[in-house]
mmCIF file of C-alpha atoms in Angstrom:
data_model
loop_
_atom_site.group_PDB
_atom_site.id
_atom_site.type_symbol
_atom_site.label_atom_id
_atom_site.label_comp_id
_atom_site.label_asym_id
_atom_site.label_seq_id
_atom_site.Cartn_x
_atom_site.Cartn_y
_atom_site.Cartn_z
ATOM 1 C CA MET A 10 -42.911 38.211 26.633
ATOM 2 C CA PRO A 11 -41.307 39.806 29.828
ATOM 3 C CA GLY A 12 -40.344 37.891 32.410
ATOM 4 C CA LEU A 13 -41.681 34.481 31.301
ATOM 5 C CA LEU A 14 -39.071 32.155 29.999
ATOM 6 C CA LEU A 15 -38.939 28.509 28.746
ATOM 7 C CA GLY A 16 -38.903 26.590 31.940
ATOM 8 C CA ASP A 17 -40.613 29.028 34.110
ATOM 9 C CA VAL A 18 -43.354 28.046 36.240
ATOM 10 C CA PHE A 19 -46.157 29.280 34.770
ATOM 11 C CA PRO A 20 -47.801 31.624 37.051
ATOM 12 C CA ASP A 21 -50.889 30.455 39.107
ATOM 13 C CA PHE A 22 -54.136 32.841 38.957
ATOM 14 C CA GLU A 23 -57.956 32.853 39.553
ATOM 15 C CA ALA A 24 -60.025 33.722 36.710
ATOM 16 C CA GLU A 25 -63.460 34.073 35.937
ATOM 17 C CA THR A 26 -64.216 31.744 32.667
ATOM 18 C CA THR A 27 -67.406 30.596 30.487
ATOM 19 C CA THR A 28 -67.356 27.421 32.837
ATOM 20 C CA GLY A 29 -66.965 29.698 36.104
ATOM 21 C CA LYS A 30 -64.053 30.492 38.261
ATOM 22 C CA ILE A 31 -60.949 28.473 38.181
ATOM 23 C CA LYS A 32 -57.355 28.383 39.989
ATOM 24 C CA LEU A 33 -55.058 27.791 37.078
ATOM 25 C CA HIS A 34 -52.772 25.231 38.334
ATOM 26 C CA GLU A 35 -56.083 23.158 39.988
ATOM 27 C CA PHE A 36 -57.930 23.238 36.627
ATOM 28 C CA LEU A 37 -54.578 21.968 34.866
ATOM 29 C CA GLY A 38 -53.877 19.333 37.621
ATOM 30 C CA ASP A 39 -51.057 16.951 36.189
ATOM 31 C CA SER A 40 -51.948 17.658 32.413
ATOM 32 C CA TRP A 41 -50.260 19.431 29.534
ATOM 33 C CA ALA A 42 -52.025 22.345 28.728
ATOM 34 C CA VAL A 43 -52.656 24.673 25.698
ATOM 35 C CA LEU A 44 -53.587 28.320 27.219
ATOM 36 C CA PHE A 45 -54.043 30.532 24.045
ATOM 37 C CA SER A 46 -55.319 34.424 23.561
ATOM 38 C CA HIS A 47 -57.446 36.087 20.885
ATOM 39 C CA PRO A 48 -57.577 39.826 20.252
ATOM 40 C CA ARG A 49 -61.817 40.285 20.104
ATOM 41 C CA ASP A 50 -64.694 38.438 20.795
ATOM 42 C CA TYR A 51 -67.284 38.908 17.506
ATOM 43 C CA THR A 52 -64.157 39.089 14.667
ATOM 44 C CA PRO A 53 -63.564 36.922 11.908
ATOM 45 C CA VAL A 54 -60.110 35.685 12.276
ATOM 46 C CA CYS A 55 -60.655 34.431 15.993
ATOM 47 C CA THR A 56 -63.967 33.328 14.714
ATOM 48 C CA THR A 57 -62.352 30.745 12.630
ATOM 49 C CA GLU A 58 -59.674 30.120 15.179
ATOM 50 C CA LEU A 59 -61.692 29.019 17.981
ATOM 51 C CA GLY A 60 -63.687 26.748 15.580
ATOM 52 C CA ARG A 61 -60.651 25.063 14.486
ATOM 53 C CA ALA A 62 -59.912 24.579 18.196
ATOM 54 C CA ALA A 63 -63.124 23.323 18.828
ATOM 55 C CA ARG A 64 -62.904 20.613 15.880
ATOM 56 C CA LEU A 65 -59.373 19.376 17.226
ATOM 57 C CA HIS A 66 -60.352 19.271 20.861
ATOM 58 C CA SER A 67 -60.808 15.283 20.830
ATOM 59 C CA GLU A 68 -57.042 15.219 19.697
ATOM 60 C CA PHE A 69 -55.671 17.180 22.251
ATOM 61 C CA SER A 70 -57.539 15.512 24.707
ATOM 62 C CA LYS A 71 -56.352 12.117 23.841
ATOM 63 C CA ARG A 72 -53.000 13.238 24.077
ATOM 64 C CA GLY A 73 -53.856 14.479 27.800
ATOM 65 C CA VAL A 74 -53.789 18.442 26.854
ATOM 66 C CA LYS A 75 -56.407 20.446 28.376
ATOM 67 C CA MET A 76 -57.216 23.963 26.197
ATOM 68 C CA ILE A 77 -58.230 27.261 27.835
ATOM 69 C CA ALA A 78 -58.599 30.518 25.816
ATOM 70 C CA LEU A 79 -58.328 34.219 27.188
ATOM 71 C CA SER A 80 -59.387 37.487 25.841
ATOM 72 C CA VAL A 81 -60.026 40.685 27.236
ATOM 73 C CA ASP A 82 -63.740 40.767 26.570
ATOM 74 C CA CYS A 83 -66.145 40.364 29.463
ATOM 75 C CA LEU A 84 -68.238 37.003 30.076
ATOM 76 C CA GLU A 85 -71.311 37.992 28.332
ATOM 77 C CA ASP A 86 -69.533 38.489 25.217
ATOM 78 C CA HIS A 87 -67.479 35.141 25.350
ATOM 79 C CA HIS A 88 -71.087 33.566 25.675
ATOM 80 C CA GLY A 89 -72.852 35.294 22.774
ATOM 81 C CA TRP A 90 -69.765 34.747 20.980
ATOM 82 C CA THR A 91 -69.790 31.404 21.149
ATOM 83 C CA THR A 92 -73.151 30.485 19.467
ATOM 84 C CA ASP A 93 -71.622 32.188 16.391
ATOM 85 C CA ILE A 94 -68.706 30.087 16.530
ATOM 86 C CA LEU A 95 -70.784 26.983 17.107
ATOM 87 C CA ALA A 96 -72.934 28.243 13.673
ATOM 88 C CA TYR A 97 -69.536 28.170 12.039
ATOM 89 C CA ASN A 98 -68.469 25.117 12.963
ATOM 90 C CA CYS A 99 -71.927 23.435 12.185
ATOM 91 C CA GLU A 100 -70.993 21.293 9.397
ATOM 92 C CA GLU A 101 -67.969 19.685 10.961
ATOM 93 C CA PHE A 102 -68.801 19.940 14.722
ATOM 94 C CA ASP A 103 -71.677 18.868 16.484
ATOM 95 C CA GLY A 104 -71.196 20.014 19.905
ATOM 96 C CA CYS A 105 -73.590 22.340 21.477
ATOM 97 C CA SER A 106 -70.683 24.071 23.272
ATOM 98 C CA LEU A 107 -67.605 25.092 23.213
ATOM 99 C CA PRO A 108 -65.434 22.156 24.697
ATOM 100 C CA PHE A 109 -62.888 24.151 26.497
ATOM 101 C CA PRO A 110 -63.437 27.590 28.987
ATOM 102 C CA ILE A 111 -62.749 31.123 27.958
ATOM 103 C CA ILE A 112 -61.278 33.377 30.018
ATOM 104 C CA ALA A 113 -62.967 37.161 30.774
ATOM 105 C CA ASP A 114 -59.584 39.455 31.696
ATOM 106 C CA SER A 115 -61.574 42.899 30.585
ATOM 107 C CA GLN A 116 -59.379 44.473 33.262
ATOM 108 C CA ARG A 117 -56.170 43.369 31.331
ATOM 109 C CA GLU A 118 -54.497 42.011 34.209
ATOM 110 C CA LEU A 119 -53.393 38.481 33.144
ATOM 111 C CA ALA A 120 -52.895 40.074 29.620
ATOM 112 C CA VAL A 121 -50.229 42.165 31.311
ATOM 113 C CA ALA A 122 -49.022 39.897 33.420
ATOM 114 C CA LEU A 123 -48.156 37.336 30.760
ATOM 115 C CA GLY A 124 -46.950 39.707 28.031
ATOM 116 C CA MET A 125 -49.920 39.184 25.767
ATOM 117 C CA LEU A 126 -51.000 42.971 24.621
ATOM 118 C CA ASP A 127 -50.350 43.956 21.332
ATOM 119 C CA PRO A 128 -49.885 47.907 21.384
ATOM 120 C CA ASP A 129 -50.586 48.076 17.620
ATOM 121 C CA GLU A 130 -53.927 46.638 17.803
ATOM 122 C CA LYS A 131 -56.503 48.652 20.006
ATOM 123 C CA ASP A 132 -60.185 48.477 20.613
ATOM 124 C CA LYS A 133 -62.480 51.524 19.717
ATOM 125 C CA ASP A 134 -61.553 53.185 23.328
ATOM 126 C CA GLY A 135 -57.819 52.814 22.360
ATOM 127 C CA MET A 136 -56.633 49.976 24.263
ATOM 128 C CA PRO A 137 -54.538 47.549 23.294
ATOM 129 C CA VAL A 138 -55.945 44.033 22.970
ATOM 130 C CA THR A 139 -54.429 40.632 23.426
ATOM 131 C CA ALA A 140 -52.282 39.498 20.808
ATOM 132 C CA ARG A 141 -52.687 35.649 19.633
ATOM 133 C CA CYS A 142 -50.067 34.048 22.098
ATOM 134 C CA VAL A 143 -50.111 30.410 22.616
ATOM 135 C CA PHE A 144 -48.367 28.688 25.877
ATOM 136 C CA ILE A 145 -47.826 25.014 26.200
ATOM 137 C CA ILE A 146 -47.551 24.071 29.732
ATOM 138 C CA GLY A 147 -46.311 20.887 30.744
ATOM 139 C CA PRO A 148 -47.769 18.855 33.789
ATOM 140 C CA ASP A 149 -44.816 20.108 36.032
ATOM 141 C CA LYS A 150 -46.460 23.625 35.314
ATOM 142 C CA ARG A 151 -43.387 24.843 33.726
ATOM 143 C CA LEU A 152 -43.994 26.587 30.291
ATOM 144 C CA LYS A 153 -42.472 24.056 27.347
ATOM 145 C CA LEU A 154 -43.116 26.445 24.234
ATOM 146 C CA SER A 155 -44.242 30.178 23.758
ATOM 147 C CA LEU A 156 -45.754 31.351 20.194
ATOM 148 C CA LEU A 157 -46.596 35.048 19.171
ATOM 149 C CA TYR A 158 -48.745 36.060 16.280
ATOM 150 C CA PRO A 159 -50.058 39.312 15.056
ATOM 151 C CA ALA A 160 -53.610 40.127 14.684
ATOM 152 C CA THR A 161 -53.713 39.671 10.967
ATOM 153 C CA THR A 162 -52.324 36.099 11.095
ATOM 154 C CA GLY A 163 -54.412 33.160 12.402
ATOM 155 C CA ARG A 164 -53.000 30.208 13.839
ATOM 156 C CA ASN A 165 -52.331 26.958 12.813
ATOM 157 C CA PHE A 166 -53.924 24.708 15.433
ATOM 158 C CA ASP A 167 -52.771 21.739 13.313
ATOM 159 C CA GLU A 168 -48.904 22.844 14.218
ATOM 160 C CA ILE A 169 -49.885 23.410 17.822
ATOM 161 C CA LEU A 170 -51.388 19.785 17.672
ATOM 162 C CA ARG A 171 -47.622 18.718 15.997
ATOM 163 C CA VAL A 172 -45.979 20.405 18.735
ATOM 164 C CA VAL A 173 -47.390 18.740 21.437
ATOM 165 C CA ASP A 174 -46.025 15.411 20.044
ATOM 166 C CA SER A 175 -42.957 16.190 19.345
ATOM 167 C CA LEU A 176 -42.836 17.890 23.325
ATOM 168 C CA GLN A 177 -44.285 14.789 24.633
ATOM 169 C CA LEU A 178 -42.279 12.497 23.035
ATOM 170 C CA THR A 179 -39.215 13.933 23.754
ATOM 171 C CA ALA A 180 -39.902 14.768 27.305
ATOM 172 C CA GLY A 181 -37.614 12.653 29.662
ATOM 173 C CA ARG A 182 -35.659 10.941 26.059
ATOM 174 C CA LYS A 183 -32.771 11.824 24.201
ATOM 175 C CA VAL A 184 -34.176 12.621 21.254
ATOM 176 C CA ALA A 185 -35.075 15.603 18.770
ATOM 177 C CA THR A 186 -37.689 16.017 16.201
ATOM 178 C CA PRO A 187 -36.559 17.484 12.769
ATOM 179 C CA ALA A 188 -38.283 19.826 10.483
ATOM 180 C CA ASP A 189 -41.505 19.006 9.224
ATOM 181 C CA TRP A 190 -41.438 15.926 11.865
ATOM 182 C CA ARG A 191 -45.151 14.060 11.948
ATOM 183 C CA PRO A 192 -45.309 11.034 14.585
ATOM 184 C CA GLY A 193 -44.403 8.062 13.156
ATOM 185 C CA ASP A 194 -41.362 9.761 11.412
ATOM 186 C CA CYS A 195 -37.527 8.923 12.424
ATOM 187 C CA VAL A 196 -36.287 11.020 15.040
ATOM 188 C CA MET A 197 -32.767 12.762 15.230
ATOM 189 C CA VAL A 198 -30.218 11.686 17.934
ATOM 190 C CA PRO A 199 -28.370 14.614 19.835
ATOM 191 C CA PRO A 200 -25.002 15.544 18.798
ATOM 192 C CA SER A 201 -23.804 15.346 22.358
ATOM 193 C CA MET A 202 -24.434 11.700 22.770
ATOM 194 C CA SER A 203 -21.567 9.107 22.031
ATOM 195 C CA GLU A 204 -22.022 6.415 19.375
ATOM 196 C CA GLU A 205 -21.741 3.897 22.155
ATOM 197 C CA GLU A 206 -24.777 5.445 24.304
ATOM 198 C CA ALA A 207 -26.710 5.878 20.721
ATOM 199 C CA ALA A 208 -26.090 1.947 19.910
ATOM 200 C CA SER A 209 -27.352 0.923 23.403
ATOM 201 C CA LEU A 210 -30.622 3.358 23.599
ATOM 202 C CA PHE A 211 -31.482 2.667 20.166
ATOM 203 C CA PRO A 212 -31.817 -1.108 19.522
ATOM 204 C CA ASP A 213 -33.073 -0.464 15.768
ATOM 205 C CA GLY A 214 -30.275 1.059 14.708
ATOM 206 C CA VAL A 215 -28.905 4.566 13.852
ATOM 207 C CA TYR A 216 -28.283 6.062 10.369
ATOM 208 C CA THR A 217 -25.522 9.182 9.712
ATOM 209 C CA LYS A 218 -25.827 10.781 7.010
ATOM 210 C CA ASP A 219 -22.394 11.479 5.073
ATOM 211 C CA LEU A 220 -21.822 15.351 5.192
ATOM 212 C CA PRO A 221 -19.376 16.999 3.270
ATOM 213 C CA SER A 222 -17.594 18.343 6.318
ATOM 214 C CA GLY A 223 -17.204 14.678 7.544
ATOM 215 C CA LYS A 224 -18.661 15.613 10.677
ATOM 216 C CA LYS A 225 -21.259 12.794 11.953
ATOM 217 C CA TYR A 226 -23.614 15.238 13.679
ATOM 218 C CA LEU A 227 -26.664 14.311 11.248
ATOM 219 C CA ARG A 228 -27.879 10.915 13.139
ATOM 220 C CA TYR A 229 -31.565 9.512 12.630
ATOM 221 C CA THR A 230 -33.083 6.776 14.682
ATOM 222 C CA PRO A 231 -36.602 5.317 14.370
ATOM 223 C CA GLN A 232 -39.203 6.806 16.590
ATOM 224 C CA PRO A 233 -38.905 5.056 20.010
ATOM 225 C CA GLU A 234 -42.257 2.737 20.000
ATOM 226 C CA GLU A 235 -42.588 2.641 23.406
ATOM 227 C CA HIS A 236 -44.013 6.381 23.299
ATOM 228 C CA LEU A 237 -46.632 5.081 21.562
ATOM 229 C CA VAL A 238 -47.604 2.142 24.024
ATOM 230 C CA LEU A 239 -46.662 4.269 27.180
ATOM 231 C CA SER A 240 -49.525 6.991 25.818
ATOM 232 C CA LEU A 241 -52.364 4.172 25.687
ATOM 233 C CA ILE A 242 -51.348 2.832 29.120
ATOM 234 C CA GLU A 243 -50.945 5.926 30.774
ATOM 235 C CA ALA A 244 -54.776 6.942 28.895
ATOM 236 C CA GLU A 245 -55.908 3.890 30.730
ATOM 237 C CA ASN A 246 -54.392 4.110 34.180
ATOM 238 C CA LYS A 247 -56.052 7.487 34.528
ATOM 239 C CA LYS A 248 -59.223 6.148 33.274
ATOM 240 C CA ASN A 249 -59.198 3.328 35.789
ATOM 241 C CA ASN A 250 -57.162 4.935 38.479
ATOM 242 C CA ASN A 251 -55.000 2.228 38.179
ATOM 243 C CA THR A 252 -51.353 2.461 38.206
ATOM 244 C CA ASN A 253 -50.123 -1.344 38.157
ATOM 245 C CA LEU A 254 -50.302 -1.892 34.355
ATOM 246 C CA MET A 255 -47.159 -3.179 33.449
ATOM 247 C CA HIS A 256 -45.894 -2.808 30.344
ATOM 248 C CA SER A 257 -44.481 -5.893 29.313
ATOM 249 C CA ASP A 258 -47.458 -7.807 30.335
ATOM 250 C CA VAL A 259 -50.262 -5.652 28.404
ATOM 251 C CA TYR A 260 -49.107 -4.638 24.976
ATOM 252 C CA SER A 261 -47.591 -6.534 21.741
ATOM 253 C CA ILE A 262 -45.945 -4.755 18.481
ATOM 254 C CA PHE A 263 -45.970 -5.940 15.172
ATOM 255 C CA HIS A 264 -44.985 -4.197 11.546
ATOM 256 C CA CYS A 265 -47.340 -4.866 8.761
ATOM 257 C CA ASN A 266 -46.828 -3.284 5.199
ATOM 258 C CA GLU A 267 -44.508 -0.706 6.505
ATOM 259 C CA ASN A 268 -47.377 -0.169 9.382
ATOM 260 C CA THR A 269 -46.886 -0.405 13.121
ATOM 261 C CA TYR A 270 -50.184 -2.191 15.003
ATOM 262 C CA ILE A 271 -50.052 -2.166 18.956
ATOM 263 C CA THR A 272 -52.093 -4.675 20.723
ATOM 264 C CA VAL A 273 -52.854 -3.828 23.971
ATOM 265 C CA ASN A 274 -54.410 -5.930 26.873
ATOM 266 C CA PHE A 275 -55.676 -3.832 29.678
ATOM 267 C CA SER A 276 -57.413 -6.977 31.788
ATOM 268 C CA HIS A 277 -54.117 -7.792 33.299
#
């Protein structure tokens, strides 16, 4: 995606969408966001993708993530196609409208600016259409992740949700998530961290795997439970416009049969 690198401030723009005109940064506010493009309306793979995105919307919302789609189709087509998506979803999603807007970029201005066009996929007029892009944008409006899929390969929105979990967990924390990580799994200690610092930061312990090289870089520690608690507290703060909840006052944590239970008291 030319000109747009991880860590860059994501471009602000105005656009017409299925829910009205938006300014992107204003729409995002202080939320995380997933902006994803699709090749064309009224196509099979795209219908399954936006259907899956709609079914997972509540999961993204729980994580403070806003969703917004984009293609080079017009608003009229977006609105008409939405009824097909809802019909496809009828057995698993009871919404009467898509829970996120779709940008109409019929002039391809945004698609060009964001590097979304697929030169191998063209419409009936021979014009390139949008590829299956995914941009994850942080609350600081900076690009945290970008993915680019060909038209023939539908995206796994469960994987995108997993990536969001990883990005949110590791933001501001000195940990990384290994291959196939899921929330609740152990995380990894970066090799740049000394053993002394690791022992101080991770009171639940650090496990180092012995390797033939003798190098002690493969280090694991339990996922910081504070991340789970703060997610609940931040959501409640937003709901009540309250910034005064004290972490030590409002929650307790206990373990039972390999499960972790968090009790949060929001009456303080």
